[in-house]
Structures are given as structure tokens and as C-alpha cells.
Coordinates of C-alpha atoms in Angstrom, one line a residue:
Chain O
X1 CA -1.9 29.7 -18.5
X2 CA -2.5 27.1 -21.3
X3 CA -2.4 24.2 -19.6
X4 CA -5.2 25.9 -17.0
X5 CA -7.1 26.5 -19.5
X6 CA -6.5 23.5 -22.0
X7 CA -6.1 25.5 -24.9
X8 CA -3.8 27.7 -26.5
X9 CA -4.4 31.8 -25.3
X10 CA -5.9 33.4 -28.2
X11 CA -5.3 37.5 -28.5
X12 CA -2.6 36.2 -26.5
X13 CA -0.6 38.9 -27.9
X14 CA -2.7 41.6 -27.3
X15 CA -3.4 40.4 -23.8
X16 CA -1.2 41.5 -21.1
X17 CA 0.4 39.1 -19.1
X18 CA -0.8 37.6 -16.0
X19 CA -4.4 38.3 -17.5
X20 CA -6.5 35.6 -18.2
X21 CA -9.3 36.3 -21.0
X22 CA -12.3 35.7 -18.8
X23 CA -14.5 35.2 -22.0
X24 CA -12.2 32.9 -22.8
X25 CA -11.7 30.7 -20.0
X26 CA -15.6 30.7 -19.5
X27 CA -16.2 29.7 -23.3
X28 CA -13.0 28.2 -24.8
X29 CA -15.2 26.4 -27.0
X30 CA -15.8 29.1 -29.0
X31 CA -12.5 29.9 -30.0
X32 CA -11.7 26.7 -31.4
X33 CA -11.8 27.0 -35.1
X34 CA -13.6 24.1 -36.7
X35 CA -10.9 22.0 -38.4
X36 CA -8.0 23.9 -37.2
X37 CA -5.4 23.3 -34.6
X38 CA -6.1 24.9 -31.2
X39 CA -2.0 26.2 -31.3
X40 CA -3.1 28.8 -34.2
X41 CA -3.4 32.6 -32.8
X42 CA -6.8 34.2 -33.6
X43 CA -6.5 37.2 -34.5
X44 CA -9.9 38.4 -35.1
X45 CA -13.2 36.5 -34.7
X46 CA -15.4 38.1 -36.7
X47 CA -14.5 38.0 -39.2
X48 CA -12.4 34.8 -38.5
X49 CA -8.4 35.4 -39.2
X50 CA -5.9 33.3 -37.7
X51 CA -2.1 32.5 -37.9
X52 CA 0.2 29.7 -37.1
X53 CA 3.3 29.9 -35.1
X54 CA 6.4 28.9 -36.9
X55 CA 7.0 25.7 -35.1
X56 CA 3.9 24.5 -36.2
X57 CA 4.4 25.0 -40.0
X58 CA 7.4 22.3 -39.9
X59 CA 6.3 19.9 -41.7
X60 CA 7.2 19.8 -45.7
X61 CA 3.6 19.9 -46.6
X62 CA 1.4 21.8 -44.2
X63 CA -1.2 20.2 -43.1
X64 CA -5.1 21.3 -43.2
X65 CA -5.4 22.0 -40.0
X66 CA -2.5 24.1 -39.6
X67 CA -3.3 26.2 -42.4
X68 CA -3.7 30.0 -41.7
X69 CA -7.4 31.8 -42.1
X70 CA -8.0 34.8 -43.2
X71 CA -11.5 35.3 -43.9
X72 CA -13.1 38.8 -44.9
X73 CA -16.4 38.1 -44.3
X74 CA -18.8 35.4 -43.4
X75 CA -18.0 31.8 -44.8
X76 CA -21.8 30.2 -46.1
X77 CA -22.7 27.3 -43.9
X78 CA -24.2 24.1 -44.6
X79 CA -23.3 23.7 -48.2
X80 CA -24.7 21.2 -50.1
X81 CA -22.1 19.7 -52.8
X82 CA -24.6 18.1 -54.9
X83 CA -25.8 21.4 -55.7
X84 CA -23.1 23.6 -55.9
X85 CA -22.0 25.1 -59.0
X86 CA -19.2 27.3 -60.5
X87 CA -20.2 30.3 -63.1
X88 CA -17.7 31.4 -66.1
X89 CA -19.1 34.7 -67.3
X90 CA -17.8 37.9 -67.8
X91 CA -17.9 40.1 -70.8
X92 CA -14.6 38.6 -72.3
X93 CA -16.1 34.9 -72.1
X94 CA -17.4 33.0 -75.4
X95 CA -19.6 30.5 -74.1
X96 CA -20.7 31.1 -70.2
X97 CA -21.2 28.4 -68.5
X98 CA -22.4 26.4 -65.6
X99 CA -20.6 23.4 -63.9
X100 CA -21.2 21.2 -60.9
X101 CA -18.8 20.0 -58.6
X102 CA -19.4 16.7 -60.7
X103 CA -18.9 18.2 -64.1
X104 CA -15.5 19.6 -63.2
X105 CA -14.6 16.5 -61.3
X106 CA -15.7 14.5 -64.4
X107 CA -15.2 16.6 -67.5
X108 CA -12.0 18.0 -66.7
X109 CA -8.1 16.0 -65.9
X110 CA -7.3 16.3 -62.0
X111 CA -3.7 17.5 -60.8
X112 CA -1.8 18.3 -57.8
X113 CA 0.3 20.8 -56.9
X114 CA 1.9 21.8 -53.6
X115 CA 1.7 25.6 -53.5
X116 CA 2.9 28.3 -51.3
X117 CA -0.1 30.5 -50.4
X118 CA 1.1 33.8 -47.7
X119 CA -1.4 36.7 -47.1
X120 CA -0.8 39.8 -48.8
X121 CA -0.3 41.2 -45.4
X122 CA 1.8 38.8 -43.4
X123 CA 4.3 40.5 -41.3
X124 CA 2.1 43.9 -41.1
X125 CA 2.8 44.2 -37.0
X126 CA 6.4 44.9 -37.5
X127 CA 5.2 48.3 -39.8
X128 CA 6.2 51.8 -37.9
X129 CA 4.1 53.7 -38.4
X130 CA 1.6 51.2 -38.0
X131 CA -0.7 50.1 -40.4
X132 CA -4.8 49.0 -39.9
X133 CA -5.6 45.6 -40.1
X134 CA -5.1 41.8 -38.9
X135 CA -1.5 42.1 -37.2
X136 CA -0.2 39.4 -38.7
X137 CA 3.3 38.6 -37.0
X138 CA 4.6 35.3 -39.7
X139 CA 2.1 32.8 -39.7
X140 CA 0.1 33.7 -42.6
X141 CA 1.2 31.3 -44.8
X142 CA 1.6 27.5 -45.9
X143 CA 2.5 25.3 -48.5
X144 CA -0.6 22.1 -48.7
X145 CA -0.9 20.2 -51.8
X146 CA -4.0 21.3 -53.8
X147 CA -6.2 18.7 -56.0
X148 CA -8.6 20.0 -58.8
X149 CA -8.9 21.2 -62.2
X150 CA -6.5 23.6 -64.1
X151 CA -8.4 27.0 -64.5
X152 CA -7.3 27.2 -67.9
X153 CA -8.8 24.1 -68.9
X154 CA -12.0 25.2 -68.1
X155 CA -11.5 29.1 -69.2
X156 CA -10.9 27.3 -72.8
X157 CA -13.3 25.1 -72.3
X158 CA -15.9 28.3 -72.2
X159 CA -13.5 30.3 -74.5
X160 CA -12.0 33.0 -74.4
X161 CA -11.8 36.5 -76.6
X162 CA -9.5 38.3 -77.8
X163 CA -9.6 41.3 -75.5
X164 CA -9.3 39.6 -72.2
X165 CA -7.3 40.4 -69.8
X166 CA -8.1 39.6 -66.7
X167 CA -10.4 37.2 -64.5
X168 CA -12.6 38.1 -61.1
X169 CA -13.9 35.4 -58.9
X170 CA -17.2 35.2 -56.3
X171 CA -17.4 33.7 -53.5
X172 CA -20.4 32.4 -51.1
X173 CA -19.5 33.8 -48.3
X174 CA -21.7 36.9 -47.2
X175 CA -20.5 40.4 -46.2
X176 CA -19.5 40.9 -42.5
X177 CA -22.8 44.0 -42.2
X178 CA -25.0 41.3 -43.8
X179 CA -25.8 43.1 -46.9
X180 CA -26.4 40.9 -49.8
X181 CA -25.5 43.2 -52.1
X182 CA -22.6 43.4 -51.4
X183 CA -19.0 41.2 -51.5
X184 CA -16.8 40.4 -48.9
X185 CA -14.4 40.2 -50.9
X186 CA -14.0 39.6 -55.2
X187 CA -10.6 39.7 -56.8
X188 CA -8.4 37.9 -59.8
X189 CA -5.6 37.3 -61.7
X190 CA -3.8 38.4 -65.0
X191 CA -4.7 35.9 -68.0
X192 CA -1.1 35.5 -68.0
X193 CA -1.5 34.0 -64.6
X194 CA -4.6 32.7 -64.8
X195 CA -3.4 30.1 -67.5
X196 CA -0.4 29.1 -66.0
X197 CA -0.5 25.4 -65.1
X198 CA -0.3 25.4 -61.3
X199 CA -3.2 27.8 -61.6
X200 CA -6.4 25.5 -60.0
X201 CA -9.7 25.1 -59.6
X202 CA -9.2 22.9 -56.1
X203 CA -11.4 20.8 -54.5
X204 CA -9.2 18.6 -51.9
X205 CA -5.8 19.8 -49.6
X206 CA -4.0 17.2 -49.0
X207 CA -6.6 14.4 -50.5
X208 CA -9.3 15.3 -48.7
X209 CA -12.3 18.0 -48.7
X210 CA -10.8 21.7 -48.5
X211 CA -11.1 22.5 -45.0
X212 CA -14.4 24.8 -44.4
X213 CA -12.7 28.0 -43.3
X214 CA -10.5 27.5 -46.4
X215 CA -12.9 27.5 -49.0
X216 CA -14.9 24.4 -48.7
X217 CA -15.9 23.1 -51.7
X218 CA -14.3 25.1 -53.9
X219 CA -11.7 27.8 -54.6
X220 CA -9.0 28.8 -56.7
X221 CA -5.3 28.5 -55.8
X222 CA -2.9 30.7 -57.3
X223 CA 0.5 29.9 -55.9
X224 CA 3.0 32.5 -54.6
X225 CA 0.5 35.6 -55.8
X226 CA -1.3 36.9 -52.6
X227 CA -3.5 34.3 -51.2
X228 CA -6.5 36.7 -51.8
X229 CA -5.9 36.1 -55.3
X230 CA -7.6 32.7 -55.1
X231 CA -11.1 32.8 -54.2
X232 CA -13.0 31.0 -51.3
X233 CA -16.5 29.1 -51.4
X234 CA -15.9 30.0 -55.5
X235 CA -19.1 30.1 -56.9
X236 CA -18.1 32.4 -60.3
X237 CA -15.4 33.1 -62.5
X238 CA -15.4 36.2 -64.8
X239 CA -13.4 36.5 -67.5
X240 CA -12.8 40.5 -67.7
X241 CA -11.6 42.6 -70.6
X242 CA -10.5 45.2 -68.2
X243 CA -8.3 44.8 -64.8
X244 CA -11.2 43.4 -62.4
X245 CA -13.1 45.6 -60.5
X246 CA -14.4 43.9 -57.7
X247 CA -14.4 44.2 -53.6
X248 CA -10.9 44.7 -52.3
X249 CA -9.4 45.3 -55.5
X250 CA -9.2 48.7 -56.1
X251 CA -8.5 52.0 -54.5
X252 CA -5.6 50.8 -51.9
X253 CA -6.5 47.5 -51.3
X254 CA -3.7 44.9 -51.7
X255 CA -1.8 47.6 -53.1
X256 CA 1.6 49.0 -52.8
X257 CA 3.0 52.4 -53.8
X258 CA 4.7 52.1 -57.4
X259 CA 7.5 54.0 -56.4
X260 CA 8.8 53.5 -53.0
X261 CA 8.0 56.5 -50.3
X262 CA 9.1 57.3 -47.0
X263 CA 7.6 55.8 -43.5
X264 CA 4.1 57.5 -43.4
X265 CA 3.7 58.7 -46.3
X266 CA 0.5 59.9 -47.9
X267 CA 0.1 58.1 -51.5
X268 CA -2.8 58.5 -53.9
X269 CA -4.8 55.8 -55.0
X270 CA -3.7 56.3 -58.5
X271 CA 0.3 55.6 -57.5
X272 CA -0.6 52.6 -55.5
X273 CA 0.6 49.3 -57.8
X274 CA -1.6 45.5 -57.8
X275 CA 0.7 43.1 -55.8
X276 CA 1.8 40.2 -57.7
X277 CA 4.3 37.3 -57.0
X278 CA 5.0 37.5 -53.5
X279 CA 8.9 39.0 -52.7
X280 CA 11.4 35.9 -51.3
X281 CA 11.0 34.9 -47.8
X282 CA 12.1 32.0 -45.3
X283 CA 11.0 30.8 -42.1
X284 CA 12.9 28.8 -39.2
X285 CA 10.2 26.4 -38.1
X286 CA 12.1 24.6 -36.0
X287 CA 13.3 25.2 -33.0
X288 CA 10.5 27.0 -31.3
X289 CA 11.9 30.9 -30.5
X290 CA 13.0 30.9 -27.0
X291 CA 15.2 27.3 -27.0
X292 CA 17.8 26.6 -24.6
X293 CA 20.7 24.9 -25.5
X294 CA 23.9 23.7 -24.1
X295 CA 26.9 24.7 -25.0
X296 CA 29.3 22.3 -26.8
X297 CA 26.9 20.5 -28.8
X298 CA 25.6 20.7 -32.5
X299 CA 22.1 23.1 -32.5
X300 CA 19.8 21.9 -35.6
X301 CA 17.7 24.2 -36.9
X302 CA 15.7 23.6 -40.5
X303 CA 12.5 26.0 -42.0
X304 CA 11.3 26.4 -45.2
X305 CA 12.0 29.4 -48.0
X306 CA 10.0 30.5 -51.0
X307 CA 9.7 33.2 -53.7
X308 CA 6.4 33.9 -55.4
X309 CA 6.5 33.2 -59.2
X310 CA 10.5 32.6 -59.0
X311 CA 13.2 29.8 -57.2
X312 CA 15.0 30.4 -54.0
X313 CA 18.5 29.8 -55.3
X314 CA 20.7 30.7 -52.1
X315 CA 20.0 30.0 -48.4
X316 CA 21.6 31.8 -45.0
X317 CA 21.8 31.7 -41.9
X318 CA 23.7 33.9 -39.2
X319 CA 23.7 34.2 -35.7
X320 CA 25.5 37.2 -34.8
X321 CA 22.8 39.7 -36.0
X322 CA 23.9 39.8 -39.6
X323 CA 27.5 40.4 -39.4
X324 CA 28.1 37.3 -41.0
X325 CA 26.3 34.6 -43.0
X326 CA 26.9 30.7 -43.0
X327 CA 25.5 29.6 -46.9
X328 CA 23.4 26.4 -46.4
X329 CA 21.9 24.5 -49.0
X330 CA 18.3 24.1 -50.1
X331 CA 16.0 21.8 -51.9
X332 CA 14.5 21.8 -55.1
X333 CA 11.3 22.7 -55.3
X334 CA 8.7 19.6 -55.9
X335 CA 7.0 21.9 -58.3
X336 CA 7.1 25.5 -59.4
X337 CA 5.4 27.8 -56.8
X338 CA 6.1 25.5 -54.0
X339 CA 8.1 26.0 -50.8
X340 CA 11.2 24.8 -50.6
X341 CA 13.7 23.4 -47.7
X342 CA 16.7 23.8 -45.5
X343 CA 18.3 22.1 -42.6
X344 CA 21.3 22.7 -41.5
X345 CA 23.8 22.7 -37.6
X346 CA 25.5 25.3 -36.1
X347 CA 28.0 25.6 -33.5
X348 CA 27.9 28.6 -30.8
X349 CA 31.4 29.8 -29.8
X350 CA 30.3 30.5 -25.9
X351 CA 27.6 30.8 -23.6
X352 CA 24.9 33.7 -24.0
X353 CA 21.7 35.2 -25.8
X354 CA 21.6 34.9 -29.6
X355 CA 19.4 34.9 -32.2
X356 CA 19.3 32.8 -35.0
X357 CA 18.2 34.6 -38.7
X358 CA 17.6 33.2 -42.0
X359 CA 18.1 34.8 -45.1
X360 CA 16.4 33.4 -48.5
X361 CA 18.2 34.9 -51.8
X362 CA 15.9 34.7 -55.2
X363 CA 16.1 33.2 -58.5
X364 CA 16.7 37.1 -59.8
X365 CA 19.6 38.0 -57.1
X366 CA 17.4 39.4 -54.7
X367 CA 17.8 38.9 -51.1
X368 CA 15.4 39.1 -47.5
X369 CA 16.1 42.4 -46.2
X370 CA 17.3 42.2 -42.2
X371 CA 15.1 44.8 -41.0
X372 CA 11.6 46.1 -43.0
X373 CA 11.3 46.1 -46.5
X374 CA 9.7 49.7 -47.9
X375 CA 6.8 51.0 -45.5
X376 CA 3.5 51.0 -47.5
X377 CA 0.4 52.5 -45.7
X378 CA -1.9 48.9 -45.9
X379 CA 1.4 46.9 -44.3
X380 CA 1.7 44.6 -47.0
X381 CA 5.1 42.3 -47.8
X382 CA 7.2 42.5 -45.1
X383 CA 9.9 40.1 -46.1
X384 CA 12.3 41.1 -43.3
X385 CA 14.3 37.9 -42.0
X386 CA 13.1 35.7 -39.8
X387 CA 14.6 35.3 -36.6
X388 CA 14.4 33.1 -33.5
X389 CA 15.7 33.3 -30.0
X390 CA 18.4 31.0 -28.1
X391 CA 20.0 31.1 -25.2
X392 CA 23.0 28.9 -24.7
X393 CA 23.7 27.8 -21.2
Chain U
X1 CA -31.1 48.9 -34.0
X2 CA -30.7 52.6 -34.1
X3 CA -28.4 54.5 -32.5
X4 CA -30.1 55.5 -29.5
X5 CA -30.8 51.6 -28.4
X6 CA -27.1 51.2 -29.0
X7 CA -26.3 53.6 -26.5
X8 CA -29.0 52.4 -24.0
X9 CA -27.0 49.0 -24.6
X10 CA -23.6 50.8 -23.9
X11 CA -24.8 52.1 -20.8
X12 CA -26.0 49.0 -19.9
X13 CA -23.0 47.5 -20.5
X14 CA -20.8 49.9 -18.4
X15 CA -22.8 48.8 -15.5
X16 CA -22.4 45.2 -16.0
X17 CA -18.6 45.2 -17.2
X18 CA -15.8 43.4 -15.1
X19 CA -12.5 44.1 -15.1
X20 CA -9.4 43.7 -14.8
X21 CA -6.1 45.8 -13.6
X22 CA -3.0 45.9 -15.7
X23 CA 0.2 48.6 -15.9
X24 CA -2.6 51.3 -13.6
X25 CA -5.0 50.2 -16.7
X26 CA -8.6 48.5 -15.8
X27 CA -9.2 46.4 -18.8
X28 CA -12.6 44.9 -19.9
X29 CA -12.1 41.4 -19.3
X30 CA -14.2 40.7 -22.4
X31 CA -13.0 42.6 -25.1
X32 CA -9.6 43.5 -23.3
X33 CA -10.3 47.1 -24.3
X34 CA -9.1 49.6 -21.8
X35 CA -11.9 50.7 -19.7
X36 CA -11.8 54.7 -19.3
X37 CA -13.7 58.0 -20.3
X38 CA -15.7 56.7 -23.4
X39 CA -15.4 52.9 -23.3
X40 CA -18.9 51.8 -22.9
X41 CA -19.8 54.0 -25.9
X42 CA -16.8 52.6 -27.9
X43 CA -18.0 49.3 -27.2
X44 CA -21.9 49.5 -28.2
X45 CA -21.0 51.4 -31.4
X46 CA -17.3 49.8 -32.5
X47 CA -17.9 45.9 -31.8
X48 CA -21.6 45.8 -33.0
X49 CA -20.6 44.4 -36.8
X50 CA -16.7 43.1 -36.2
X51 CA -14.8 41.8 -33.2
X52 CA -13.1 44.0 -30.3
X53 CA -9.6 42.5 -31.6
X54 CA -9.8 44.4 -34.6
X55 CA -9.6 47.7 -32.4
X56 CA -6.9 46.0 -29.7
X57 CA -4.4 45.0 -32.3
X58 CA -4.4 48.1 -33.7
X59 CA -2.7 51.5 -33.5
X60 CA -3.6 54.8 -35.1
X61 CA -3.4 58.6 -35.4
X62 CA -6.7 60.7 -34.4
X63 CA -6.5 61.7 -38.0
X64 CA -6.5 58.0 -39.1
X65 CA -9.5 57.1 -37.0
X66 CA -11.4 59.4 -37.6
X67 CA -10.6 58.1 -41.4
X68 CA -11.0 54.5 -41.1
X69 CA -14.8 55.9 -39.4
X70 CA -15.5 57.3 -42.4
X71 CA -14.6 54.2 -44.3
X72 CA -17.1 52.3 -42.3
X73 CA -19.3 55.0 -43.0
X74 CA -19.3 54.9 -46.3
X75 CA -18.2 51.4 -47.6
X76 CA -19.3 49.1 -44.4
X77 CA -23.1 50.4 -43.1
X78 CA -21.7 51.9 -39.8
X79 CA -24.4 54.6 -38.7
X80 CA -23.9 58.8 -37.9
X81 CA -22.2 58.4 -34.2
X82 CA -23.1 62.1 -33.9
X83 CA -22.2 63.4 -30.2
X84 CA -20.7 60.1 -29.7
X85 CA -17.9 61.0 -32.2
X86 CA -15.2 63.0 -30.6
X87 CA -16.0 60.5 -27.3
X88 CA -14.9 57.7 -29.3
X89 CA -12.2 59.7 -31.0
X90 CA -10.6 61.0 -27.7
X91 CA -10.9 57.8 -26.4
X92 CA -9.0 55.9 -29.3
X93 CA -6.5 59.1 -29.6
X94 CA -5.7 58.6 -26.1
X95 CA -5.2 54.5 -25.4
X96 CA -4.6 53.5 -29.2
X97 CA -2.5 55.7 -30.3
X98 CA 0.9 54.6 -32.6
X99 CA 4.2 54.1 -30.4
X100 CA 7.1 54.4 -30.8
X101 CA 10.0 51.9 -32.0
X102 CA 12.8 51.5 -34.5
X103 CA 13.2 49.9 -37.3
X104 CA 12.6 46.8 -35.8
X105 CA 11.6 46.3 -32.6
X106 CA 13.0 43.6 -30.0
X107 CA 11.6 40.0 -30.3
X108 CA 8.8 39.8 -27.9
X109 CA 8.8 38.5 -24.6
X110 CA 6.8 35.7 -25.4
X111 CA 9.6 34.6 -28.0
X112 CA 12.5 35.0 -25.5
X113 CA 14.3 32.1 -23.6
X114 CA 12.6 31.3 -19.9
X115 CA 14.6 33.2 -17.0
X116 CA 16.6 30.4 -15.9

């Protein structure tokens, strides 16, 4: 059906098969995201959230176009650099301020970091019983190498008082109802995060302009905390002297239950816990699920594997459903809250169905579970191993 | 738009909708909802501010509907459905309700090797 049409099926999973999208095939067009590969699944057009398919996150850094969207609401169109400018305030700031693109560029010194940034919710479709949202299967997430200014250079640079603790960022893009008053989405960091050194102010992915639906000009980049964390189309920075209180950060949202409950549980907003770092996860991005093979010879297989604020120490892979595990090595990462590698052959003892797993072990001991991790009602962190199919013939 | 041109637009739609047949279902070839009792009125009121998908993809409880209604209610500008309530309700209840499955389900056919 995608070589009628000339395009990858999006909703393809929600589509049954045989059935071709008739919007679709009359207006493919409109399903292309600007900037983005046409292989990404859409989940949702409005407002814009799609994923990419393991086999196209293979490369070591991922590149723009094949970085996932999630958007919450409307991204602001035809922005004009020259006058865009970025806000510190808050009641815990010193000296607010106001900078242009060109003051940050030119006041403050430039780095680069390649960091891991995965939606809160990646993995939510494999939650029983189910939970509302994008159905993100594993393609939330990628690892691009992010150019701008630390945050903490330019918190200090405003200065900061003794009682903060927190920072809140807006954005430019527009709620989904149209309301200006309110956000689509405004949430933040811990100081403790906030001045970390991979914590940016970014203007480029991979050297060039962010792409639009990714925050174009300007956002902030927290590496391995929940990619809501970093602000899209930042236009203001508060520095808070309580936890933030913006859109989508309180009540349930982006929240998990501080104790762990049972599948379906009800849980009160006041036991529900901020996510953080993001738990340790891996992802086979090469083969594509569904290789054949032939018996007798060597089957490569290589991903990547990553673990919020910590190192993935220990990488595994098995392909007789967990009952036992071949340790592989991995890279180094090229800098703290960047993914890191592993490659690795394997030998199948006879012809058949099998499905390859990988399991990524932590910095703190802690392993990818094989099935789901603790149900929590919004479906966020499932770190369950990934797993590809192969049939060897 | 208030609610009653909404409905004029549903009913408008339910005469212009094509579909198509899958597993004795007639799906709306548009939004790939499942055309049934209710399904022009689900569409005029539940795709007016976000996309189709985001009812498609998902599976809830009446209970959690019914909840996530009165979230848009409250938080997102959606407007009184009124009589139109318990149509969309029993519709949702009845075609997106959760399913079934273990602790982790088979990988999906699309994932799977080709027949040979």
C-alpha cells in the first residue's frame, strides 16, 4: 500500500488492513510533516505527534528529520529571528531580563551536546488497562547533538536568589481551543538540573536551525529528563521559588504514583510523584522487525541504550524469550546524558520463529524489565525490552 | 459555533460520509471511526478542536469517558453536549472500549516476518 500511494501509511496502526485511508490517498500532502521523514507514524494531527520506527533511529546521532514530534498545541508560524526574544523572570530572579537570539548567540560561550531526549510517555500502547493519550509504541525518542548556550550561564547572568528552586519555561506556540490565555503546555526543571552543564538553551540540531516542529528557534534541552521538560518556541524562563506551576505540570500530568499500585488503580493527585531522569532503556534499530534470515550464517543486529541522568553499564541480548542472556559490550557515552551503542552477532541453532530482545542494565544495578514496568494511570515509562521479530529459514 | 449548528453539521455529515467495510464494521473512510448508532454526532462534537486519531488510538471505560469529557469541559473549552451525551457515551462504551490482553501482548502483525 506504500508504494501505491508513495508515502508511508500514517494511523497505519490504527487502520485495518486492506483499508486504504481515502483522506489519505486523496491528500498525502498533508500528512507530510514539514522537515520530517515521510517513514515517521503520525499519531495525531492536531495537535501534531509523531514517532519513528526503530530502524530508522540507527544512526549514532539522529538526524533532524528523524526526530520524534510531540507537540501539545499549535507551534507559532512565520517567526521572525531578528525579533525574537527570550524572558528570565520569575519571583526568584535578581535582574529579569531580555535577550535576542543575537545577545545569547553573542554574549554567551556556545557548546554541544548530544543528548537523549524520549517522551514521558513512550511505550504507553503496551499499558493494560489502557491509558489516554498519543499511543506511543517506541519511537518517541532520539539522541541529536544540540548547539546553544548553557542555561546556567544565563540564569547567573540575571542572578539568582536564595530561595529558588525551580525554573518554568513559555513557549510560542498557542493552545489547541485557540484561547490566548491559555498554555499549551509550561513546565521546568529542579535548579539542581537546571544548572547542570548539558542543560541548554539550543538554537541548532545537528549545526543547523532546530527543525520547526522541534522548537524552531529556540528551546531548552534537558537530556534524559522527559523531553517535556525542555521547552519549544522558548520565549520565557522563570526562575520559581516554589515547584512550577504551569500547564501540564500539576495534578497528574507527567506524573507517576509515588508508591507503586496495582493495574488500574485509582491514585490521588497528591500521591502522584514529578518524573525525573528517565528509567534505562535500549532499542534494536537494526534489523527492521520481521527479517528473514538463513540459517547457518552470522545475524548482526546493533541499537542503541541509555539511562536518564546515569550510564548504561551492562548490555544483553537473548533470543529465546529471556531464558538466557548473551552479555555484549557497549560504548562509552560521547558525553553525559547521551545514548550509547551496541553491536553485536548471533548464531541461531535451527530453523524457526524467534525474537530477538535487548536488555540495558544501569549505572545503579538496575535492569529493563522483560514485560511492563508498574502500571501508572497516564502510561508513562514503559521500559520493557525491546524486541524484534526473525524468522530463520 | 454553537451546539445546535454543530449538530446540523453532523447530520450533514452522516449524509455525505463514505465508507468502508472491515471485520462486519463500516468505517468512515475519513476519520476511520466506526460508523454506527451515534457516529455523526461523535464526529461534529469530538473532532471539532483535535484530530479523530486521538479517539481511534484510544481505549476507555464508560466511566473514563465520561471523565476525560469533563476534562475537556472544564480545562479545554469543549461545550454542554446535553442530549447528545449518553449518544456519544454509548457509542464510545460500545466500539472503544479497553480489551483484553496479558501482560504483554504479541508483537503485531505488522512487525512479524512475511508468510513465506
Amino acid at each position: 500500500m506504500s508504494t501505491i500511494l508513495g508515502a508511508e501509511i500514517v494511523f497505519s496502526r490504527f487502520m485495518p488492513s486492506g483499508m486504504i485511508p481515502a483522506a489519505l490517498a486523496q491528500t498525502a500532502e498533508s500528512f507530510i510533516i514539514e522537515g520530517k521523514h515521510p517513514g515517521l507514524l503520525v499519531l495525531n494531527d492536531r495537535p501534531i505527534n509523531a514517532e519513528t520506527p526503530p530502524h530508522l533511529l540507527n544512526d549514532a546521532v539522529t538526524p533532524a528529520d528523524k526526530l520524534f514530534v510531540r507537540n501539545n498545541g499549535i507551534p507559532p508560524t512565520n517567526v521572525n529571528i531578528e525579533n525574537w526574544t527570550l524572558t528570565i523572570g520569575g519571583e526568584s530572579v535578581k535582574d529579569a531580563k531580555i535577550y535576542t537570539l543575537a545577545d545569547l548567540k553573542s554574549k554567551f560561550k556556545h557548546h554541544t551536546y548530544q543528548l537523549t531526549l524520549e517522551c514521558g510517555g513512550n511505550g504507553r500502547s503496551e499499558f493494560n488497562p489502557p491509558a489516554k493519550g498519543n499511543q506511543w509504541t517506541t519511537g518517541a525518542v532520539g539522541c541529536p547533538k544540540w548547539t546553544g548556550v548553557r542555561l546556567k550561564d544565563v540564569l547567573l547572568d540575571c542572578g539568582i536568589k536564595d530561595d529558588a528552586i525551580y525554573i518554568g519555561y513559555h513557549g510560542a506556540d498557542a493552545h489547541l481551543s485557540g484561547d490566548p490565555s491559555k498554555a499549551a503546555i509550561s513546565r521546568g526543571v529542579p535548579m539542581n538540573k537546571a544548572l547542570e552543564d548539558e542543560s541548554l538553551i539550543a538554537w541548532a540540531m545537528n549545526g543547523e536551525d532546530l527543525p520547526i516542529m522541534n522548537g524552531f528557534p529556540l528551546r531548552l534541552v534537558f537530556g534524559g529528563w522527559p523531553a517535556s521538560t525542555g521547552g519549544k518556541w522558548l520565549k520565557g524562563i522563570d526562575i520559581r521559588n516554589k515547584v512550577h506551576d504551569g500547564t501540564k505540570m500539576t495534578g497528574t500530568a507527567y506524573r507517576v504514583p509515588c508508591e507503586a499500585v496495582a493495574p488500574g488503580s485509582k491514585v490521588a493527585n497528591e500521591d502522584m510523584c514529578i518524573i525525573e531522569n528517565m528509567p534505562v532503556k535500549s532499542l534494536i534499530t537494526f534489523p527492521k522487525s520481521g527479517a528473514l534470515h538463513t540459517l547457518g550464517e552470522k545475524f548482526a543486529v546493533n541499537g542503541h541504550a541509555w539511562a536518564g541522568d546515569k550510564a548504561v553499564v551492562g548490555m544483553q541480548i537473548s533470543i529465546d524469550f529471556g531464558q538466557t542472556w548473551l552479555d555484549i559490550p557497549v560504548s562509552k557515552a560521547v558525553n553525559r546524558n547521551a545514548w550509547q551503542h551496541w553491536q553485536t552477532k548471533v548464531e541461531f541453532p535451527k530453523a524457526g520463529y524467534y525474537e530477538v530482545w535487548a536488555k540495558a542494565t544501569d549505572s545503579d544495578g538496575i535492569a529493563q524489565p522483560m514485560i511492563l514496568p508498574g502500571w501508572n494511570p497516564k502510561g508513562y515509562l514503559n521500559n520493557a525490552c525491546h524486541r524484534i521479530a526473525v524468522k530463520v529459514v | 459555533m454553537n451546539s445546535k449548528t454543530l449538530l446540523q453539521l453532523g447530520f450533514a455529515t452522516s449524509l455525505a460520509f463514505s465508507a468502508v467495510s472491515y471485520a462486519g464494521q463500516q468505517l468512515d473512510k475519513d476519520t476511520g471511526l466506526v460508523i454506527d448508532d451515534g457516529f455523526d454526532i461523535v464526529k461534529a462534537n469530538c473532532t471539532a478542536c483535535h484530530s479523530a486519531a486521538l479517539v481511534n488510538q484510544n481505549r476507555m471505560s464508560r466511566e473514563t469517558w465520561l471523565e476525560t469529557i469533563r476534562w475537556m469541559q472544564e480545562k479545554q473549552g469543549l461545550w454542554p453536549l446535553m442530549q447528545n451525551e449518553v449518544i456519544i457515551l454509548d457509542y464510545l462504551e460500545k466500539h472503544y472500549s479497553p480489551t483484553d490482553s496479558g501482560r504483554r501482548k504479541n508483537l503485531p502483525e505488522h512487525l512479524l516476518p512475511a508468510e513465506q
